[in-house]
Amino acid sequence: MNTLNKTKTSALLWWLTGNPKKVLLSGLLAILFFTAFLPQLTMDPEAESFLPKDSPALIYRQQVEDIFGLNDPMVIAVTNEGKNGIFNPDSIELIHWLTQKVLAMPAVNQERVISLTTEDNISGNAEGLVVEPFVDELPISQQQADGLAQHVFDFPLYVGSIVSKDASTSLIVIELTDDANGPALYESLLALVAEAPIKQNEVLHVAGDGAVSGYLSTYIVTDASRLVPLSVIIITLLCFFAFRTVQGTLLPGIVILAAATSAMGVMSAMGDPIYVITTSMPILLVGIAVADSIHIMSEYYEQRAAQPELSQRLLVIDATQKMWRPIVLTTVTSMIGFFGVYLSSYMPPMQAFGIYSMLGLAIAGIYSLCVVPACLMLMPAGDSSAFKSKNNTIKNDIFSTFMTTIGKLVLARAKTVLTLSLILAGAGIYGAMNLSVNESWVDNFKKTELIYQADVAINATMNGTSNLDIVVSTHEKEGLFKPENLHKIEKLQDFVERFDVVGGSTSIADYIKQMNRSLNENKPSEYRIPNDENLISQYFLLYAASGDPTDFEEEIDYDYQQALVRVQLTNGRLQSFKPVVEALQVYINNEFNDTHIKASLSGRVYVDYEWLTNLVDSHFKGVALALLLVWLVACLAFKSIGTGSLALVPVMLSTLAIYAFMGAAGITLAVGTTMTAAIGLGIGIDFAVHTIERVKVLIKSHTAELHEPDELNKVQIDSILLQLFPSTGRALLFNFFAVFLGFGVLGLSYVPPLAKLGMLIAFAVSISFIVSITVLPALIKIFQPRFLGFQQDKNHIALALNEATIESSHAHQEKA
């Protein structure tokens, strides 16, 4: 800092320490102000939230839902592993009982409940087309149940979608009147399943995209309410072990509270909901926000032990002023990591996570530099047993001793340290080249969760729980009566069903083929689309006369101009459905679309495809942007390109280490992991900044102590660098513990993406800390860079030696 800045800083600190009550009161009122907005927080656990509201894919999907009335469903799966599967009187009665209970639930769209006991069979007799319920009366004998099985398997449309091919499973498909009722309905369905009168061999599951979204909001709230208090307790205990005083334990808590409430409160005030990823924000801020106050408290107790004669006010001002520059710099660089996430992503959850985390970190820095010093003035002065003093010399505790030992090992084996860092960099580059994205929305749950197990079970027997929709539009009304258009739809279904991940598909063409067979003596060869437009039109009229004309509203619009083909997939992960989406798009463009008919992709799977395929680009843009901004800030702060570049070494190695670890552990880029490198970069550089700042001070102080020319041989670089470890190294150790444990707590999350995010950032911070206290000192020792003052010191010493030699020569000459 220049003199002007020092003067301004000193003046501010004199005012803060002279008006501590005003400062504390202002800080507490600000916390209360932020807290007042928290009750207004809402939640958005939907996958659609990862696309901007003006995204074409999202807008089109909403249009499709409006036309066909389709929402993401919940399903109850009834499974019977017995000889006859679900086709026995008891299981059919259970399906009927569950269906009637579901129909009575107010949140359920009664017209969109599909089960064996609600659906109609299409058959034919001498009088024509017959549309009647599969289950008019519940079967009371196995013979009647076998007859029902025959009817169902004679209607291919329902095989795989309502009843599994092996007859072991049947689904009850449920749509909501309002997606906002999803969490409550899911809980109601679980309660219903728990009280259901199941018999031997029967098992019930609740799953589906609607169930996933419905349960997720409850799931993440429960998760956060468990982890936030746990993280606060852990960090509080850490502060106690670091300082062993009331001040050292409580004051960081004020900073944590201010950071978390400001971020969440402003987010609520701005009308942004809690997304899956932003639930981790308070937990992350707990670990990050405490770091600055740890450095101030460490410096305060160290100065108190070294200079006990100074007044409390002078000690507080001195400690805060020494930490002012590195804390401002580390706060800015940490904010940059989150800013990189914000700028590089178009996804609202990522943007919210980045911008509001930045705000929390800014508030943490302000409270650390302003409120903490004020509080120290209001609390009784006291020594910390962790900083014992003897004859104004600080006695190392176990942590200082540990760091000193590390320093000796590093300085003794500097070349080995650099060699290992190069190996790590190589492994990281290889890992980065092999990164891929792979995620499913159900992966937000642990594999032990009932909803995850239900998804696996249903995908194993049914057509699948993930839906890819294809909207077919003709250029004229009743265009779907034309055989050529229906044949195109049929070929489209044949094409997509070639993929192993596709369990099946349904469209209006399936109903027409069933009607054609029913009116042609039920011959299997007549399960086809007739080549007569008038006949197809008559089929719809016949169906309307015998059944409910609204039965087709999910497959076709009122004008018979638009149709929906729903493709069901047994795996909702990107790497499984990506080949299907991309091949289908090529087929539609090249083989399907013409001047008379067009097809477009929609549905949950297509929405997931749109935002997931952009994760890799978003990830590397975020990392590159954060790296550039951090470098610029470091260069400006240190007024040296060389020093700024040196500060990047730990975070660059930690970023590469993340990639190496992800590759070795088989971790793919996903919602949580895509932000890891940018955040880890912004946080991890704090260790490098404090290390370099301390090294520059040590070099400067040792240079000032050189008086005699023969002192050059006594001053060893090792002795200079070794002084870094017991003081700054100790503070960095507890800084590392705080951030590591803060993110480590997130690793205990019930939500796997958040657990991976916490685990990977904790890993990144570990590497940044280790590299800062090992590779940086090794580099400095070996290269002794000019920008840190070494060359300047040598020139200064050489000049002093030269002057001393000349003076000595003159003295000898005069004496002679």
PDB file of N, CA and C in Angstrom, residues 279-320:
ATOM      1  N   THR A 279     -29.320 -24.210  -2.831  1.00  0.00           N
ATOM      2  CA  THR A 279     -29.500 -24.645  -1.447  1.00  0.00           C
ATOM      3  C   THR A 279     -28.161 -24.834  -0.747  1.00  0.00           C
ATOM      4  N   SER A 280     -27.109 -25.008  -1.538  1.00  0.00           N
ATOM      5  CA  SER A 280     -25.776 -25.191  -0.942  1.00  0.00           C
ATOM      6  C   SER A 280     -25.132 -23.872  -0.550  1.00  0.00           C
ATOM      7  N   MET A 281     -25.686 -22.757  -1.006  1.00  0.00           N
ATOM      8  CA  MET A 281     -25.045 -21.448  -0.819  1.00  0.00           C
ATOM      9  C   MET A 281     -24.783 -21.095   0.647  1.00  0.00           C
ATOM     10  N   PRO A 282     -25.762 -21.225   1.562  1.00  0.00           N
ATOM     11  CA  PRO A 282     -25.461 -20.885   2.962  1.00  0.00           C
ATOM     12  C   PRO A 282     -24.344 -21.735   3.553  1.00  0.00           C
ATOM     13  N   ILE A 283     -24.305 -22.999   3.172  1.00  0.00           N
ATOM     14  CA  ILE A 283     -23.286 -23.905   3.709  1.00  0.00           C
ATOM     15  C   ILE A 283     -21.911 -23.500   3.200  1.00  0.00           C
ATOM     16  N   LEU A 284     -21.813 -23.165   1.916  1.00  0.00           N
ATOM     17  CA  LEU A 284     -20.535 -22.748   1.355  1.00  0.00           C
ATOM     18  C   LEU A 284     -20.058 -21.444   1.983  1.00  0.00           C
ATOM     19  N   LEU A 285     -20.989 -20.512   2.186  1.00  0.00           N
ATOM     20  CA  LEU A 285     -20.610 -19.219   2.754  1.00  0.00           C
ATOM     21  C   LEU A 285     -20.118 -19.350   4.191  1.00  0.00           C
ATOM     22  N   VAL A 286     -20.647 -20.333   4.909  1.00  0.00           N
ATOM     23  CA  VAL A 286     -20.182 -20.550   6.289  1.00  0.00           C
ATOM     24  C   VAL A 286     -18.686 -20.816   6.296  1.00  0.00           C
ATOM     25  N   GLY A 287     -18.231 -21.683   5.392  1.00  0.00           N
ATOM     26  CA  GLY A 287     -16.811 -22.030   5.357  1.00  0.00           C
ATOM     27  C   GLY A 287     -15.933 -20.928   4.805  1.00  0.00           C
ATOM     28  N   ILE A 288     -16.425 -20.232   3.771  1.00  0.00           N
ATOM     29  CA  ILE A 288     -15.602 -19.208   3.120  1.00  0.00           C
ATOM     30  C   ILE A 288     -15.552 -17.923   3.954  1.00  0.00           C
ATOM     31  N   ALA A 289     -16.706 -17.519   4.482  1.00  0.00           N
ATOM     32  CA  ALA A 289     -16.808 -16.216   5.159  1.00  0.00           C
ATOM     33  C   ALA A 289     -15.941 -16.137   6.405  1.00  0.00           C
ATOM     34  N   VAL A 290     -15.697 -17.265   7.051  1.00  0.00           N
ATOM     35  CA  VAL A 290     -14.973 -17.241   8.316  1.00  0.00           C
ATOM     36  C   VAL A 290     -13.473 -17.027   8.125  1.00  0.00           C
ATOM     37  N   ALA A 291     -12.965 -17.240   6.895  1.00  0.00           N
ATOM     38  CA  ALA A 291     -11.519 -17.215   6.666  1.00  0.00           C
ATOM     39  C   ALA A 291     -10.899 -15.858   6.999  1.00  0.00           C
ATOM     40  N   ASP A 292     -11.553 -14.772   6.580  1.00  0.00           N
ATOM     41  CA  ASP A 292     -10.976 -13.435   6.814  1.00  0.00           C
ATOM     42  C   ASP A 292     -10.849 -13.119   8.297  1.00  0.00           C
ATOM     43  N   SER A 293     -11.897 -13.439   9.049  1.00  0.00           N
ATOM     44  CA  SER A 293     -11.848 -13.143  10.479  1.00  0.00           C
ATOM     45  C   SER A 293     -10.794 -13.999  11.182  1.00  0.00           C
ATOM     46  N   ILE A 294     -10.535 -15.193  10.669  1.00  0.00           N
ATOM     47  CA  ILE A 294      -9.480 -16.032  11.246  1.00  0.00           C
ATOM     48  C   ILE A 294      -8.126 -15.343  11.118  1.00  0.00           C
ATOM     49  N   HIS A 295      -7.866 -14.742   9.954  1.00  0.00           N
ATOM     50  CA  HIS A 295      -6.580 -14.058   9.751  1.00  0.00           C
ATOM     51  C   HIS A 295      -6.458 -12.838  10.662  1.00  0.00           C
ATOM     52  N   ILE A 296      -7.542 -12.065  10.818  1.00  0.00           N
ATOM     53  CA  ILE A 296      -7.497 -10.891  11.691  1.00  0.00           C
ATOM     54  C   ILE A 296      -7.285 -11.310  13.142  1.00  0.00           C
ATOM     55  N   MET A 297      -8.039 -12.319  13.584  1.00  0.00           N
ATOM     56  CA  MET A 297      -7.902 -12.765  14.974  1.00  0.00           C
ATOM     57  C   MET A 297      -6.516 -13.359  15.226  1.00  0.00           C
ATOM     58  N   SER A 298      -5.960 -14.060  14.252  1.00  0.00           N
ATOM     59  CA  SER A 298      -4.615 -14.627  14.407  1.00  0.00           C
ATOM     60  C   SER A 298      -3.581 -13.515  14.557  1.00  0.00           C
ATOM     61  N   GLU A 299      -3.684 -12.509  13.691  1.00  0.00           N
ATOM     62  CA  GLU A 299      -2.742 -11.398  13.765  1.00  0.00           C
ATOM     63  C   GLU A 299      -2.908 -10.629  15.078  1.00  0.00           C
ATOM     64  N   TYR A 300      -4.140 -10.461  15.520  1.00  0.00           N
ATOM     65  CA  TYR A 300      -4.398  -9.733  16.766  1.00  0.00           C
ATOM     66  C   TYR A 300      -3.756 -10.449  17.956  1.00  0.00           C
ATOM     67  N   TYR A 301      -3.995 -11.757  18.075  1.00  0.00           N
ATOM     68  CA  TYR A 301      -3.437 -12.496  19.219  1.00  0.00           C
ATOM     69  C   TYR A 301      -1.919 -12.617  19.115  1.00  0.00           C
ATOM     70  N   GLU A 302      -1.395 -12.683  17.901  1.00  0.00           N
ATOM     71  CA  GLU A 302       0.045 -12.753  17.730  1.00  0.00           C
ATOM     72  C   GLU A 302       0.696 -11.442  18.172  1.00  0.00           C
ATOM     73  N   GLN A 303       0.098 -10.317  17.768  1.00  0.00           N
ATOM     74  CA  GLN A 303       0.624  -9.020  18.172  1.00  0.00           C
ATOM     75  C   GLN A 303       0.452  -8.797  19.671  1.00  0.00           C
ATOM     76  N   ARG A 304      -0.631  -9.282  20.218  1.00  0.00           N
ATOM     77  CA  ARG A 304      -0.863  -9.127  21.656  1.00  0.00           C
ATOM     78  C   ARG A 304       0.184  -9.889  22.464  1.00  0.00           C
ATOM     79  N   ALA A 305       0.562 -11.065  21.933  1.00  0.00           N
ATOM     80  CA  ALA A 305       1.592 -11.845  22.634  1.00  0.00           C
ATOM     81  C   ALA A 305       2.975 -11.228  22.469  1.00  0.00           C
ATOM     82  N   ALA A 306       3.217 -10.630  21.298  1.00  0.00           N
ATOM     83  CA  ALA A 306       4.545 -10.066  21.037  1.00  0.00           C
ATOM     84  C   ALA A 306       4.713  -8.676  21.645  1.00  0.00           C
ATOM     85  N   GLN A 307       3.615  -7.907  21.733  1.00  0.00           N
ATOM     86  CA  GLN A 307       3.691  -6.534  22.239  1.00  0.00           C
ATOM     87  C   GLN A 307       2.610  -6.293  23.301  1.00  0.00           C
ATOM     88  N   PRO A 308       2.723  -6.931  24.440  1.00  0.00           N
ATOM     89  CA  PRO A 308       1.682  -6.811  25.470  1.00  0.00           C
ATOM     90  C   PRO A 308       1.553  -5.400  26.046  1.00  0.00           C
ATOM     91  N   GLU A 309       2.555  -4.564  25.818  1.00  0.00           N
ATOM     92  CA  GLU A 309       2.508  -3.222  26.391  1.00  0.00           C
ATOM     93  C   GLU A 309       1.578  -2.285  25.610  1.00  0.00           C
ATOM     94  N   LEU A 310       1.218  -2.655  24.374  1.00  0.00           N
ATOM     95  CA  LEU A 310       0.356  -1.783  23.570  1.00  0.00           C
ATOM     96  C   LEU A 310      -1.081  -1.821  24.075  1.00  0.00           C
ATOM     97  N   SER A 311      -1.793  -0.720  23.850  1.00  0.00           N
ATOM     98  CA  SER A 311      -3.191  -0.648  24.273  1.00  0.00           C
ATOM     99  C   SER A 311      -4.049  -1.522  23.351  1.00  0.00           C
ATOM    100  N   GLN A 312      -5.252  -1.851  23.844  1.00  0.00           N
ATOM    101  CA  GLN A 312      -6.163  -2.672  23.065  1.00  0.00           C
ATOM    102  C   GLN A 312      -6.467  -2.023  21.714  1.00  0.00           C
ATOM    103  N   ARG A 313      -6.674  -0.743  21.720  1.00  0.00           N
ATOM    104  CA  ARG A 313      -7.036  -0.059  20.480  1.00  0.00           C
ATOM    105  C   ARG A 313      -5.911  -0.109  19.464  1.00  0.00           C
ATOM    106  N   LEU A 314      -4.685   0.136  19.918  1.00  0.00           N
ATOM    107  CA  LEU A 314      -3.543   0.088  19.005  1.00  0.00           C
ATOM    108  C   LEU A 314      -3.339  -1.319  18.456  1.00  0.00           C
ATOM    109  N   LEU A 315      -3.540  -2.316  19.308  1.00  0.00           N
ATOM    110  CA  LEU A 315      -3.395  -3.706  18.860  1.00  0.00           C
ATOM    111  C   LEU A 315      -4.426  -4.042  17.780  1.00  0.00           C
ATOM    112  N   VAL A 316      -5.662  -3.632  18.017  1.00  0.00           N
ATOM    113  CA  VAL A 316      -6.726  -3.915  17.054  1.00  0.00           C
ATOM    114  C   VAL A 316      -6.450  -3.203  15.734  1.00  0.00           C
ATOM    115  N   ILE A 317      -6.057  -1.948  15.796  1.00  0.00           N
ATOM    116  CA  ILE A 317      -5.772  -1.186  14.573  1.00  0.00           C
ATOM    117  C   ILE A 317      -4.592  -1.790  13.830  1.00  0.00           C
ATOM    118  N   ASP A 318      -3.537  -2.143  14.574  1.00  0.00           N
ATOM    119  CA  ASP A 318      -2.335  -2.689  13.952  1.00  0.00           C
ATOM    120  C   ASP A 318      -2.632  -4.022  13.258  1.00  0.00           C
ATOM    121  N   ALA A 319      -3.364  -4.895  13.952  1.00  0.00           N
ATOM    122  CA  ALA A 319      -3.682  -6.218  13.385  1.00  0.00           C
ATOM    123  C   ALA A 319      -4.560  -6.081  12.146  1.00  0.00           C
ATOM    124  N   THR A 320      -5.576  -5.224  12.238  1.00  0.00           N
ATOM    125  CA  THR A 320      -6.495  -5.057  11.111  1.00  0.00           C
ATOM    126  C   THR A 320      -5.802  -4.405   9.927  1.00  0.00           C
TER     127      THR A 320
END
